[in-house]
Each structure stands twice: as C-alpha cells, then as structure tokens.
PDB file of C-alpha atoms in Angstrom:
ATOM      1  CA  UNK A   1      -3.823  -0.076   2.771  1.00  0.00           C
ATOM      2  CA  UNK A   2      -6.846   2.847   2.400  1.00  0.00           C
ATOM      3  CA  UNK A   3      -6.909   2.988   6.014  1.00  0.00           C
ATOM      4  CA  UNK A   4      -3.398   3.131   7.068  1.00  0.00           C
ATOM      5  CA  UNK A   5      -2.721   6.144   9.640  1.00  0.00           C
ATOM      6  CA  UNK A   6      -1.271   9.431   7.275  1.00  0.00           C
ATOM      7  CA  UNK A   7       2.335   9.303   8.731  1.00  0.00           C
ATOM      8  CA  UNK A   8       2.482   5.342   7.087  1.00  0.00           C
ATOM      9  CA  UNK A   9       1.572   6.967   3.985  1.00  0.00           C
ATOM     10  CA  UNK A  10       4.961   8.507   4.062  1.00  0.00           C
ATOM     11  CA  UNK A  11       6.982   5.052   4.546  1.00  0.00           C
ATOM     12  CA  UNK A  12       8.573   3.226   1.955  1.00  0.00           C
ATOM     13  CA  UNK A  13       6.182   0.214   1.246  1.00  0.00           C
ATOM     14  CA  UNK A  14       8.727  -2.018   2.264  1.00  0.00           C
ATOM     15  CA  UNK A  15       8.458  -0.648   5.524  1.00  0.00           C
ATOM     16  CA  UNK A  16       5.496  -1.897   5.927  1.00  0.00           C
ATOM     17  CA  UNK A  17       3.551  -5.261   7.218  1.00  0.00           C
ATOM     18  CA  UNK A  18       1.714  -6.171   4.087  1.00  0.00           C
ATOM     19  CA  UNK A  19      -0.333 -10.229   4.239  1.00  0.00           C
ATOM     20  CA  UNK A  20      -0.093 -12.380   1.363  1.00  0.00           C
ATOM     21  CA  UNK A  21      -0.588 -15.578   0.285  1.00  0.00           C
ATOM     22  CA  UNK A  22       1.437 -18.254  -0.466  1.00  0.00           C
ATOM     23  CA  UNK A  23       1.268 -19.970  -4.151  1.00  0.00           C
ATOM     24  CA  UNK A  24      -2.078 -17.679  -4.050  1.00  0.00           C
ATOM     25  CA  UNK A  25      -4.200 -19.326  -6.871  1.00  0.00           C
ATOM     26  CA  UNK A  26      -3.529 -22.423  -5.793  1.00  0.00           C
ATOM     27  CA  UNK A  27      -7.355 -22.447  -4.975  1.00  0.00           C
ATOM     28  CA  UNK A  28      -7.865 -23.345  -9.266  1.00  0.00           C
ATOM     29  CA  UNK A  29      -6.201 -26.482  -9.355  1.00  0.00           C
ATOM     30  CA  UNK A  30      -8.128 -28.926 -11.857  1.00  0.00           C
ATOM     31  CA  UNK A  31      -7.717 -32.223 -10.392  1.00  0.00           C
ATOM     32  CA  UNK A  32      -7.987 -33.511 -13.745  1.00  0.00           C
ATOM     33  CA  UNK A  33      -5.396 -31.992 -15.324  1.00  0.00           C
ATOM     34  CA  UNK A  34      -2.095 -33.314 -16.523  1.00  0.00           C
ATOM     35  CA  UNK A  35       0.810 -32.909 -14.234  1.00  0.00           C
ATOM     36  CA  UNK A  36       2.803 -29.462 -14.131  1.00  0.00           C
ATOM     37  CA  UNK A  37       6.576 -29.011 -15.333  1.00  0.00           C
ATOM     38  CA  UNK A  38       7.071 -27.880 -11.858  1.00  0.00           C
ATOM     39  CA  UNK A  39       7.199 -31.280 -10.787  1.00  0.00           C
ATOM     40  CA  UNK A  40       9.818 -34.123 -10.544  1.00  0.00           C
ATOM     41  CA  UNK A  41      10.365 -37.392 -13.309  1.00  0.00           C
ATOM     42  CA  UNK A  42       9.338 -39.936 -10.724  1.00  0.00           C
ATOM     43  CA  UNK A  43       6.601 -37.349  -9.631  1.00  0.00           C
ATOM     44  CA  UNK A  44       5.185 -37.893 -13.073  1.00  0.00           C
ATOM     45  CA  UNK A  45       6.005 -41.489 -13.698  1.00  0.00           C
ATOM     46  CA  UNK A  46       4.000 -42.067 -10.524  1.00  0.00           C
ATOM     47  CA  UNK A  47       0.651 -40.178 -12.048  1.00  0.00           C
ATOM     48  CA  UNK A  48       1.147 -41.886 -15.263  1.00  0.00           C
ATOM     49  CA  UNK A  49       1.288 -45.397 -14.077  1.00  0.00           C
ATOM     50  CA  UNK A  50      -1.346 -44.685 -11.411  1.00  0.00           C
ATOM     51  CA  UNK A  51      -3.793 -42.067 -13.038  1.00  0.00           C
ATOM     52  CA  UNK A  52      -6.249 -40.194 -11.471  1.00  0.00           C
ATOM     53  CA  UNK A  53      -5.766 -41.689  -8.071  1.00  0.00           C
ATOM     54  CA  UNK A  54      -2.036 -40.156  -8.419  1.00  0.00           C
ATOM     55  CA  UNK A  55      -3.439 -37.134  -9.709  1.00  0.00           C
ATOM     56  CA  UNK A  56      -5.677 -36.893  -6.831  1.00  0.00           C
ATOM     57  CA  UNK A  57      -2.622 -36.678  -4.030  1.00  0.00           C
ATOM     58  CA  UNK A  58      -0.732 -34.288  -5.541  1.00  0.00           C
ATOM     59  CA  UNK A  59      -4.141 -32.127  -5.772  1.00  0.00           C
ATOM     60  CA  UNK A  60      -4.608 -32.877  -2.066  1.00  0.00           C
ATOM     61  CA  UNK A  61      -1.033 -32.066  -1.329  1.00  0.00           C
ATOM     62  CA  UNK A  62      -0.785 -29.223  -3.812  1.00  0.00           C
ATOM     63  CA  UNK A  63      -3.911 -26.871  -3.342  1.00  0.00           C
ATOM     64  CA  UNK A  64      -2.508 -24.424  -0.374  1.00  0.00           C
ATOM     65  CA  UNK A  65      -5.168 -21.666  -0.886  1.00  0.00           C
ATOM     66  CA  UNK A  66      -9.117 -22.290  -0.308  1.00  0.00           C
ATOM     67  CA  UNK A  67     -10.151 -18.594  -0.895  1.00  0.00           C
ATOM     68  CA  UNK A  68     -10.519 -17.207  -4.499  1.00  0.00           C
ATOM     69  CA  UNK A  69      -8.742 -14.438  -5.152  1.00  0.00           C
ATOM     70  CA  UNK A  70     -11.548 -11.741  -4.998  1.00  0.00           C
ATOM     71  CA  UNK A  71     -11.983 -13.609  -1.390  1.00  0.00           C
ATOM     72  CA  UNK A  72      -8.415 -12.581  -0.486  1.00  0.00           C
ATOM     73  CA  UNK A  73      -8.521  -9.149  -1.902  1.00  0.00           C
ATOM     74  CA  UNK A  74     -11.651  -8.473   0.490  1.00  0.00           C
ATOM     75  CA  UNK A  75      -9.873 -10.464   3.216  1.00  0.00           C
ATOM     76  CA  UNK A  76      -6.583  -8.184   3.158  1.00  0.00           C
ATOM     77  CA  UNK A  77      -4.075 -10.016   0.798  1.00  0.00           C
ATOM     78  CA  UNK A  78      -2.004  -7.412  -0.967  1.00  0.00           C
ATOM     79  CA  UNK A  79       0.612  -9.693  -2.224  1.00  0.00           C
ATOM     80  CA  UNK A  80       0.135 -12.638  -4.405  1.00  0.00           C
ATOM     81  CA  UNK A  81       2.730 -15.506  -5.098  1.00  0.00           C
ATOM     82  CA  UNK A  82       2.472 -16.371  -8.399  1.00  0.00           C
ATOM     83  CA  UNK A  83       3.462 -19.338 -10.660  1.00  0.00           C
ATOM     84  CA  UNK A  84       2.808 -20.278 -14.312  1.00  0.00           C
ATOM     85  CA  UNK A  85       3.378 -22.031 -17.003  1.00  0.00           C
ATOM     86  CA  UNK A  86       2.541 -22.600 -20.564  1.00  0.00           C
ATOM     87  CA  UNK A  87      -0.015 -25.514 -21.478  1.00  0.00           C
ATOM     88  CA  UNK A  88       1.063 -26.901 -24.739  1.00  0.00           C
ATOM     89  CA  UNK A  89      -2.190 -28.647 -26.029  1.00  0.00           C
ATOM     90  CA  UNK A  90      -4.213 -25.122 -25.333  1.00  0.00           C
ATOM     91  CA  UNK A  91      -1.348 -22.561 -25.416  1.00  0.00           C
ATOM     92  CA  UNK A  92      -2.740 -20.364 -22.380  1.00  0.00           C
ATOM     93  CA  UNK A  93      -0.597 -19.041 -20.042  1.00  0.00           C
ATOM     94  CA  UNK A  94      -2.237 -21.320 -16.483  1.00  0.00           C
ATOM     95  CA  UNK A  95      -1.251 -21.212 -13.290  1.00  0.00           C
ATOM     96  CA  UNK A  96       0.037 -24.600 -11.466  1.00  0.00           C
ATOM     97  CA  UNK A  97       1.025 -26.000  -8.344  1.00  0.00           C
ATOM     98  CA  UNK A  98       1.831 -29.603  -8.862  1.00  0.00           C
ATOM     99  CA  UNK A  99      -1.188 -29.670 -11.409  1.00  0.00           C
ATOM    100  CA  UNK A 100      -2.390 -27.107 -13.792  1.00  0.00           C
ATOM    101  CA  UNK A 101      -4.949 -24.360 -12.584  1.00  0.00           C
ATOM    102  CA  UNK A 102      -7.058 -21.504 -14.064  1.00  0.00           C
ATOM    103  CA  UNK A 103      -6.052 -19.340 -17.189  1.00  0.00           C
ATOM    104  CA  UNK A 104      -3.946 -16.608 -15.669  1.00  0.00           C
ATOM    105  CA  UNK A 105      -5.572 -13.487 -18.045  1.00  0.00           C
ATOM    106  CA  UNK A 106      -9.347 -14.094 -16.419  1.00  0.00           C
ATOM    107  CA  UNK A 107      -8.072 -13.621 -13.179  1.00  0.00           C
ATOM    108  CA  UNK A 108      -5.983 -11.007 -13.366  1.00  0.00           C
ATOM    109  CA  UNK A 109      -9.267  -9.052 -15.089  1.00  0.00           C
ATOM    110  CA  UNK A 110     -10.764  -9.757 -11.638  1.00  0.00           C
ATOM    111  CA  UNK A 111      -8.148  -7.693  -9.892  1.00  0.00           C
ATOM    112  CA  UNK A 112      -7.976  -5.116 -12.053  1.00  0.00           C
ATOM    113  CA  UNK A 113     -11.932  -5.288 -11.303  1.00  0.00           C
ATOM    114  CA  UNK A 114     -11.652  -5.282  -7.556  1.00  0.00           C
ATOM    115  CA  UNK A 115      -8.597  -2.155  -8.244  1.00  0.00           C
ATOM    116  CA  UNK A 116     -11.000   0.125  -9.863  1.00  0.00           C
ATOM    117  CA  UNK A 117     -13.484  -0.616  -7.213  1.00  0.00           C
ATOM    118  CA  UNK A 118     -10.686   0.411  -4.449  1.00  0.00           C
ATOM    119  CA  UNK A 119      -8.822   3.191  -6.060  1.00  0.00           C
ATOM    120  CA  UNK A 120      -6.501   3.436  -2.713  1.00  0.00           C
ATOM    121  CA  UNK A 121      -5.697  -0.101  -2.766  1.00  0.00           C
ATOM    122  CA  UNK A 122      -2.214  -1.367  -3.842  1.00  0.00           C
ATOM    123  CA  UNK A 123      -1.108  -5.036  -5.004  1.00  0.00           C
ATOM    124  CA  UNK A 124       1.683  -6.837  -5.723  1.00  0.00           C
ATOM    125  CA  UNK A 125       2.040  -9.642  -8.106  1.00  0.00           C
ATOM    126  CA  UNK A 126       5.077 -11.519  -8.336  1.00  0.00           C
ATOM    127  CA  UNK A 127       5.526 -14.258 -10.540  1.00  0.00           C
ATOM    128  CA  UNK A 128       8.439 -15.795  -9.503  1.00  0.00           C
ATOM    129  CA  UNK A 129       8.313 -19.356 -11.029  1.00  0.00           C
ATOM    130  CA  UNK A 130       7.626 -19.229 -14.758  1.00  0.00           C
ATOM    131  CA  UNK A 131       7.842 -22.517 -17.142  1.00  0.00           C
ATOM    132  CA  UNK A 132       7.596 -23.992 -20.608  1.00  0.00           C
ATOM    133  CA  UNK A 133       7.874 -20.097 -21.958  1.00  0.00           C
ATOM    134  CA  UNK A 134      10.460 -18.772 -24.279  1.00  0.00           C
ATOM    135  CA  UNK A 135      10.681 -15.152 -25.462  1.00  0.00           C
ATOM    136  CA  UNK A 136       7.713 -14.922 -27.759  1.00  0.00           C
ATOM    137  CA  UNK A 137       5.139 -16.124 -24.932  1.00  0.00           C
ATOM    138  CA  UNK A 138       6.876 -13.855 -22.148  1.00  0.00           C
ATOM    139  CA  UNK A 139       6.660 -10.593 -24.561  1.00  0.00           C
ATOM    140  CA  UNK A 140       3.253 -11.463 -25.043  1.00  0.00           C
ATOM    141  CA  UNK A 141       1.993 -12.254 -21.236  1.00  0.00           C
ATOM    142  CA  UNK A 142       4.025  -8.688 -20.735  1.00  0.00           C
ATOM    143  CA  UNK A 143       1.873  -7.024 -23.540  1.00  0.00           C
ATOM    144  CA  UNK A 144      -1.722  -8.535 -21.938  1.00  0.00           C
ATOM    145  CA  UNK A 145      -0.331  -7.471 -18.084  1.00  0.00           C
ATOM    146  CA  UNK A 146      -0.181  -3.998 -19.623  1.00  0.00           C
ATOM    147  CA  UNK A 147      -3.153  -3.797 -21.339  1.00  0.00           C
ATOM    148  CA  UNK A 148      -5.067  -4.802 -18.743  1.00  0.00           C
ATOM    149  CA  UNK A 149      -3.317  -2.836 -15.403  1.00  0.00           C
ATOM    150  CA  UNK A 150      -2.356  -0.001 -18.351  1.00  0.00           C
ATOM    151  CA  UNK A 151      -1.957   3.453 -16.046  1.00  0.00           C
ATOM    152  CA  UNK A 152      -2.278   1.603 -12.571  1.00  0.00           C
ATOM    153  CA  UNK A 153       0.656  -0.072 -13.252  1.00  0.00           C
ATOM    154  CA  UNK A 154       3.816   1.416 -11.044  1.00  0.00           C
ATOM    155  CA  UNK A 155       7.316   1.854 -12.490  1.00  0.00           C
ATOM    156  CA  UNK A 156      10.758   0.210 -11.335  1.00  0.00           C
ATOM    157  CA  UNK A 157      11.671   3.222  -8.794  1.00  0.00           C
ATOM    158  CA  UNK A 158      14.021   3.770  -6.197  1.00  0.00           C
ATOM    159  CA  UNK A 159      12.335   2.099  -3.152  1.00  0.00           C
ATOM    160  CA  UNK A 160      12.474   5.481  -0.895  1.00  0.00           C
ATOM    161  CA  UNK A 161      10.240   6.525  -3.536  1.00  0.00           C
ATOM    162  CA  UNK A 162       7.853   4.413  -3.228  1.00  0.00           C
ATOM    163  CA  UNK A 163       5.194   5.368  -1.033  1.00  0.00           C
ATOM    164  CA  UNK A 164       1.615   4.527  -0.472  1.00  0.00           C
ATOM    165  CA  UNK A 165       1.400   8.532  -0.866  1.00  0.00           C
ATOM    166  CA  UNK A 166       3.247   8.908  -3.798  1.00  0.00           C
ATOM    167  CA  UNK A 167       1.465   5.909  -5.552  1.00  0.00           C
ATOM    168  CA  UNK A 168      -1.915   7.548  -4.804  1.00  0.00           C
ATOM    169  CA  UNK A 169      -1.003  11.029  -6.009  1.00  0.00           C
ATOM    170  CA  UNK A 170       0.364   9.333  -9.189  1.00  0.00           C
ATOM    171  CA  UNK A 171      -2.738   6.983  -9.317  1.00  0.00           C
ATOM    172  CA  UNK A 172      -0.706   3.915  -9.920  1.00  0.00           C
ATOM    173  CA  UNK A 173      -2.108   0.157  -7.891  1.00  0.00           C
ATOM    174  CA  UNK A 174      -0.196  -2.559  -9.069  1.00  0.00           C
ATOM    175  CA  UNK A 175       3.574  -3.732  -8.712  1.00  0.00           C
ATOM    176  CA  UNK A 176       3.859  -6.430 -11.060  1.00  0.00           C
ATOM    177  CA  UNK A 177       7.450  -8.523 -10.335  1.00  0.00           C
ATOM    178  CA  UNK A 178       8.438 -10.865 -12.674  1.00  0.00           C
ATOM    179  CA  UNK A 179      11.598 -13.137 -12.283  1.00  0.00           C
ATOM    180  CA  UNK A 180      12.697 -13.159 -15.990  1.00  0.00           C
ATOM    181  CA  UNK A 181      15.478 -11.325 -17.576  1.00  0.00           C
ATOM    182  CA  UNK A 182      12.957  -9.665 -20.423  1.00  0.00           C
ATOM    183  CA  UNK A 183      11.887  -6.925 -17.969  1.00  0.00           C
ATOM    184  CA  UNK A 184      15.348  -5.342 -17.728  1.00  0.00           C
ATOM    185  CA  UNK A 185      14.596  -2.973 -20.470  1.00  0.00           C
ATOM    186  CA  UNK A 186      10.829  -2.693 -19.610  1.00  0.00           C
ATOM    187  CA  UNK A 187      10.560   0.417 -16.766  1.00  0.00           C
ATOM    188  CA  UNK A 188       6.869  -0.761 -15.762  1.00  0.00           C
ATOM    189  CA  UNK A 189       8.258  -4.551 -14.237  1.00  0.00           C
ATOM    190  CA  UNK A 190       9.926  -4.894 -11.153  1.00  0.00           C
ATOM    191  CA  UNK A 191      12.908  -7.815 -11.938  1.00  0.00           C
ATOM    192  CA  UNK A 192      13.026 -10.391  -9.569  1.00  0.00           C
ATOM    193  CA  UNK A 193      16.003  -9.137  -7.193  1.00  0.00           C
ATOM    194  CA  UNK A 194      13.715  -6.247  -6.198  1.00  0.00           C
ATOM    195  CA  UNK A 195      12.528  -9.329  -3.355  1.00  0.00           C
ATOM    196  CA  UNK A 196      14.195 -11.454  -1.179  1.00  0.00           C
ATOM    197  CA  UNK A 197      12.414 -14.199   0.079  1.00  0.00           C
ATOM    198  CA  UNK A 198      14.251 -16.783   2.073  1.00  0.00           C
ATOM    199  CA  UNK A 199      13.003 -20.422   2.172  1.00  0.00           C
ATOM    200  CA  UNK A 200      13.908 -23.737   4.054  1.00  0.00           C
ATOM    201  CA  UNK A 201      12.561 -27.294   2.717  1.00  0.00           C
ATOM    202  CA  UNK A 202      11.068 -28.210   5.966  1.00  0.00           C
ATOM    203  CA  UNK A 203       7.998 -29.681   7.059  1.00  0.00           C
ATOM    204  CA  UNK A 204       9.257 -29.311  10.645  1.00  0.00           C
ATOM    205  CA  UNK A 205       7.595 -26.417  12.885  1.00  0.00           C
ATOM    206  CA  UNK A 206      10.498 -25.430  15.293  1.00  0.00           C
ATOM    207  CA  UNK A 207      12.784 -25.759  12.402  1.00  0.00           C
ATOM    208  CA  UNK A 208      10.977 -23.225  10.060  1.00  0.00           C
ATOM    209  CA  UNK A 209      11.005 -21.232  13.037  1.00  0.00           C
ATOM    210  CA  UNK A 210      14.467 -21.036  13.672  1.00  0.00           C
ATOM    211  CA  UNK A 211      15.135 -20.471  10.065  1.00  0.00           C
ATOM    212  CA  UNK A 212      12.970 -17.155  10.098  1.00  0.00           C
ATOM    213  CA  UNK A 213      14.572 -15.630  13.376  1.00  0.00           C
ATOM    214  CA  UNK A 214      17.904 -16.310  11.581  1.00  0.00           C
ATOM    215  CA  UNK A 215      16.830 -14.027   9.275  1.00  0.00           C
ATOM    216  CA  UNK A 216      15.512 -11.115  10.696  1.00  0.00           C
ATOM    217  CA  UNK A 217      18.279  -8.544   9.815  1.00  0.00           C
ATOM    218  CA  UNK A 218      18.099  -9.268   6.105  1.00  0.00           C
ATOM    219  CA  UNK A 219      14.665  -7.467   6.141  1.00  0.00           C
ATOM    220  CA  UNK A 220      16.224  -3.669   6.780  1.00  0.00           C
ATOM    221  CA  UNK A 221      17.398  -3.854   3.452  1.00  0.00           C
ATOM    222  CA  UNK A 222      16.265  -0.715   1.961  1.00  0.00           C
ATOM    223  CA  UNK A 223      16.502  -1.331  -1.731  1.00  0.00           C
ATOM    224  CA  UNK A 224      13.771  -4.568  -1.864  1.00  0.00           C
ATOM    225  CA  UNK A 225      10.798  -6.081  -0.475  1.00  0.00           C
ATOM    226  CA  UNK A 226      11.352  -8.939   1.825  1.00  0.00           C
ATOM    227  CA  UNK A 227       9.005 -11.831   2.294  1.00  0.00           C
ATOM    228  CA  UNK A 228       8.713 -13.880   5.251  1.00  0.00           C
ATOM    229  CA  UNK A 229       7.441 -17.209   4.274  1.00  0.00           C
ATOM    230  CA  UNK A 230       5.560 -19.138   6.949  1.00  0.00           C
ATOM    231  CA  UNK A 231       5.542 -21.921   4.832  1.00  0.00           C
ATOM    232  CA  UNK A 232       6.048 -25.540   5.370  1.00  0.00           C
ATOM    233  CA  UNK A 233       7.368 -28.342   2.679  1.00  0.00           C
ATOM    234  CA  UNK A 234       5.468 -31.892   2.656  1.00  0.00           C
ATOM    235  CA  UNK A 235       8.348 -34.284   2.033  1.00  0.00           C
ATOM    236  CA  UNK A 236       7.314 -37.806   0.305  1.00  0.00           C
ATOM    237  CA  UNK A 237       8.014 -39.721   3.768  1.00  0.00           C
ATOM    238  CA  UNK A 238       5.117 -37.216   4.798  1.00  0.00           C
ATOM    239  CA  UNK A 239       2.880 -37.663   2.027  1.00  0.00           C
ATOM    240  CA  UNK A 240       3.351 -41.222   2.041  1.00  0.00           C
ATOM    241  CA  UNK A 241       2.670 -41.560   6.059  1.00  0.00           C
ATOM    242  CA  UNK A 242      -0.346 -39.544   5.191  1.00  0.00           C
ATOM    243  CA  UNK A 243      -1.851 -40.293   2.566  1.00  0.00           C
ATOM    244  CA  UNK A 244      -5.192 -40.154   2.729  1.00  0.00           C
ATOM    245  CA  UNK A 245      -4.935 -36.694   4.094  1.00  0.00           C
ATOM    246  CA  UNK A 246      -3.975 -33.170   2.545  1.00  0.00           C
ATOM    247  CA  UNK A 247      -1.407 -30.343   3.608  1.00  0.00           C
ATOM    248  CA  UNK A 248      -4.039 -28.290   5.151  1.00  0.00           C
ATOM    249  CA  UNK A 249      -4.531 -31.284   7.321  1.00  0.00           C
ATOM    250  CA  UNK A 250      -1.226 -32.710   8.276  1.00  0.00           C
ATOM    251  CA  UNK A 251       1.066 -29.347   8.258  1.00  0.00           C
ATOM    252  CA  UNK A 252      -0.261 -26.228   7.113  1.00  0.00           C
ATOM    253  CA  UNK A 253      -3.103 -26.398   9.677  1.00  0.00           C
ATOM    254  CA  UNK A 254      -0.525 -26.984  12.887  1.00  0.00           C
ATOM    255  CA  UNK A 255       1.442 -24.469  11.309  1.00  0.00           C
ATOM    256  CA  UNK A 256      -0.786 -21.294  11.160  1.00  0.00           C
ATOM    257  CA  UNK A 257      -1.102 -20.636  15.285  1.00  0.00           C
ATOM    258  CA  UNK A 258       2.533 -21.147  15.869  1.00  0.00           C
ATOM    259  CA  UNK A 259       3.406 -18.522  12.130  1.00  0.00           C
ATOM    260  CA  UNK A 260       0.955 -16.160  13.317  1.00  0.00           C
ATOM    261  CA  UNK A 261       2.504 -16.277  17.105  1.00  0.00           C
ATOM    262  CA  UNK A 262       5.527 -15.658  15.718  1.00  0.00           C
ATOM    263  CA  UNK A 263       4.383 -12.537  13.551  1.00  0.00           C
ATOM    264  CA  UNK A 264       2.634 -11.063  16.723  1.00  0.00           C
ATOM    265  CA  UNK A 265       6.229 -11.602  18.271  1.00  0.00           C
ATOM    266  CA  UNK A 266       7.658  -9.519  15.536  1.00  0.00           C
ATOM    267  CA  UNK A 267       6.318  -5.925  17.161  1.00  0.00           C
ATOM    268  CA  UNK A 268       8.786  -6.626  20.492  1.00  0.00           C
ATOM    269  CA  UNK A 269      11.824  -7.836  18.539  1.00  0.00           C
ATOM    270  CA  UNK A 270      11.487  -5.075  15.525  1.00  0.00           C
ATOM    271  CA  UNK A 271      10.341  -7.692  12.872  1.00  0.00           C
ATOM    272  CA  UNK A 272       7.494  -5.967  12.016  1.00  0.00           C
ATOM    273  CA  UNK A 273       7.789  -5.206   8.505  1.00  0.00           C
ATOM    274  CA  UNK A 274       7.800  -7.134   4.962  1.00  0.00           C
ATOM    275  CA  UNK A 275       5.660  -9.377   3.606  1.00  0.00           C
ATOM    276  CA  UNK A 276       4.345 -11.959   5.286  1.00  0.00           C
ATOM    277  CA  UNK A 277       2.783 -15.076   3.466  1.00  0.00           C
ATOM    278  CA  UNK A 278       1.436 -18.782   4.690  1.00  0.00           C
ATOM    279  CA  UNK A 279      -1.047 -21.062   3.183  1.00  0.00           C
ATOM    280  CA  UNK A 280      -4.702 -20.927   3.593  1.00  0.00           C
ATOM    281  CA  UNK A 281      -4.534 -17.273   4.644  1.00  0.00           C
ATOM    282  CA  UNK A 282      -8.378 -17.565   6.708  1.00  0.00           C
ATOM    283  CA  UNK A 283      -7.117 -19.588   9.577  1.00  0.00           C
ATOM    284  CA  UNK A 284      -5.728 -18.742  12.712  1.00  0.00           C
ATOM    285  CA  UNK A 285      -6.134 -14.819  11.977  1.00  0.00           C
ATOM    286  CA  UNK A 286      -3.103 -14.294  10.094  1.00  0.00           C
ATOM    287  CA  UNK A 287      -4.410 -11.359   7.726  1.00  0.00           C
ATOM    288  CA  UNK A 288      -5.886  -8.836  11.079  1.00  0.00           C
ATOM    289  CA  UNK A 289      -2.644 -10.201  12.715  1.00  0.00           C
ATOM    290  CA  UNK A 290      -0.048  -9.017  10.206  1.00  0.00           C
ATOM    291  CA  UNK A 291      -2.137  -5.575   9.520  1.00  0.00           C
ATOM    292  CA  UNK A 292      -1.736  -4.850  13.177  1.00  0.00           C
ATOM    293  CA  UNK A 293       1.880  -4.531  13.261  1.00  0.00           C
ATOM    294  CA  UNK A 294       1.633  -1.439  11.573  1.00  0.00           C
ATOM    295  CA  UNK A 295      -0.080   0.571  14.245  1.00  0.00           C
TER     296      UNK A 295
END
C-alpha cells in the first residue's frame, strides 16, 4: 500500500483493490492433530475409526495456503482470513482448518514484526470463525491483540474516514475485525458487519463465477469492506472421487487462472475494488493482478 499513487491515499480503503488470502494460516496445519470443532459428527467419526490415514485427507483437503505468513506479507497480502479456536488439553487460542494449526499469539508477533519494519503498510485481520471460546477466553485474546498491535491498532471509524492518508498521519497499521458481540463496547475492533463477504458452496468453476458477477453491486456499499471470495468448496463426492489427491490439486489449482481472469475483467465492468481472496495466493499471479486494478 506504501507505493500507491498520492490521489489513492485520499480514497476510502474500501475503495480500494486490496489481495488476501483465503483461511490464510492454513499453511500450520499439524497433520497430527485432533480434529477441529469446525468440522462435522460423521467428519469426526470417520478420523476416529480410521486414524491418521483420516487425519491425513482432511490435511490434504484442508491446507489452502502454502506460504507462511511473513511469505504473504512480502508477497502483497494485506488481508488475512482468520479462524480459531480454543484447544482444550493446552488452552491456547490455535488456528484450524479441518485440523488444528499454529498458536495464534506467535504469529501475530510476526506481523506486528514485519509492521514495524513497514511503517506505511496496513493489514487487516478478520477473524470471522471463532470456536470453543466463551467470554473469559475472548476478553483475554482481545487483551493480548492489544498488547501486542497497542498504538498501530485503528479505531471503529466512519469508513469515509478511513484513508490510507489518514491512517499514516495517525500512525495506526492494523484493522483487527472480529465477528463476536464482545467488541461492541471496545472502539479499537471492527464487529463483524463492518464486511460483507458473499459465499456459494460450490466446487464448480462457471458456477462460482456466476455467483460473483451476481454480486457486483453489493460492493459500492460505502459503510463496509467487501470481499470477493474466489474460493471453491470440495464436496465429499469430490474428496471421495479424489482421494489420493489434495484441493490444490483437484480445484483450487483449475481455479486460480479462471479467478484471476475474472479480477483482470473487473477494471472494464467497474469491479475493481474490495478485497479479493483465493487459496494458495502464489499461483497464477493473483497478488500483481489484484494490485493493478488500482492504477
């Protein structure tokens, strides 16, 4: 975002084309772990009656990101899609995807790292799915978010406000949006309706296609950030026809060309804002490709 032309400076930041990553730290996945709340019954009944073989599809089907997230900082990625939960045997806060991945705090150290390295960079963290925490454990995730980000972190402001030029003056880096209830008295978390983010449960290319172009007024909202998720949804008829293989292989991999098309389409058909997010963000040069629709 340091590079941006001045007269973007001025925009609202949800005017602008900003890459993420989809379920971003993915990457952390311990194929070893127990299965994550975010899964079905049968999902674990299957893993329990099979083991580690189980274990090992849903890590295979699960991981979406190969890049750390230091990698996608220096890549581009400005937004990361976050989801925790709770281990009960250890009590830290992990994040998951089918399985349970690194300790969150650790990693969000290393951004704070890479922020104080790039002192005109801006991210966004939204955790959006958030399980097997009550009250106590989201007060206290809140508490260690603010310690850590401390003055970087940017208050719940108007949206017109909020501009790369503003947020530089002010010296504030980090929009943290979290999708629980306990930040509506907190002024420094964004709550979750501050994004809209449309999905469709498809693991079908022209369909997820469709579904976006349906959706390409609801981004001129001027009161949110929207996210365009070029994201498709293994069902079990696909992981069972494949499974030997992973998503990267069987859908996210076909996918990226035909998502990042599509964003390159945005500049003629004035889509060329929000965030945009897929899985393994390296291939098909989706990060150069969404960063271009801003000049």
């Amino acid at each position: 975002m340091s590079r941006l032309p001045s007269h973007l400076q001025k925009l609202p930041l949800n005017k602008l084309a900003i890459p993420g990553s989809h379920n971003s730290f993915s990457y952390s996945l311990d194929p070893h772990s127990q299965v994550a709340p975010d899964q079905s019954r049968e999902i674990h009944a299957v893993v329990h009656m099979f083991g580690a073989p189980g274990r090992d599809v849903i890590y295979r089907w699960s991981m979406t990101q190969n890049l750390t997230a230091e990698q996608q900082l220096n890549s581009g990625i400005r937004y990361f899609d976050i989801r925790i939960s709770r281990e009960s045997s250890s009590g830290k806060v992990c994040f998951i995807h089918g399985l349970y991945g690194a300790d969150v705090i650790p990693c969000l150290e290393d951004i704070k790292k890479f922020l104080d390295n790039h002192p005109k960079e801006v991210v966004i963290l939204d955790f959006n799915h958030l399980y097997e925490m009550g009250t106590e454990h989201h007060s206290s995730l809140l508490h260690t978010i603010t310690e850590i980000f401390g003055s970087k972190l940017c208050p719940y402001l108007n949206m017109e406000c909020l501009t790369l030029e503003m947020m530089w003056g002010s010296e504030l880096q980090v929009i943290i949006l979290y999708h629980n209830e306990i930040v509506s008295d907190n002024p420094f978390f964004w709550p979750g309706s501050s994004i809209g983010s449309p999905y469709v449960n498809t693991s079908d290319i022209p369909q997820l296609l469709s579904f976006l172009d349906k959706h390409k007024k609801e981004n001129d909202a001027k009161e949110r950030f929207f996210c365009w998720q070029g994201v498709l949804t293994p069902s079990a008829q696909t992981i069972i026809s494949h499974f030997a293989k992973s998503l990267k292989e069987v859908l996210a991999g076909k996918l990226a060309p035909f998502f990042v098309t599509w964003v390159k389409n945005g500049k003629s058909v004035n889509c060329k804002h929000g965030i945009f997010m897929m899985d393994f963000v390296e291939m098909a040069d989706f990060i150069p490709s969404v960063i271009d629709l801003n000049y």
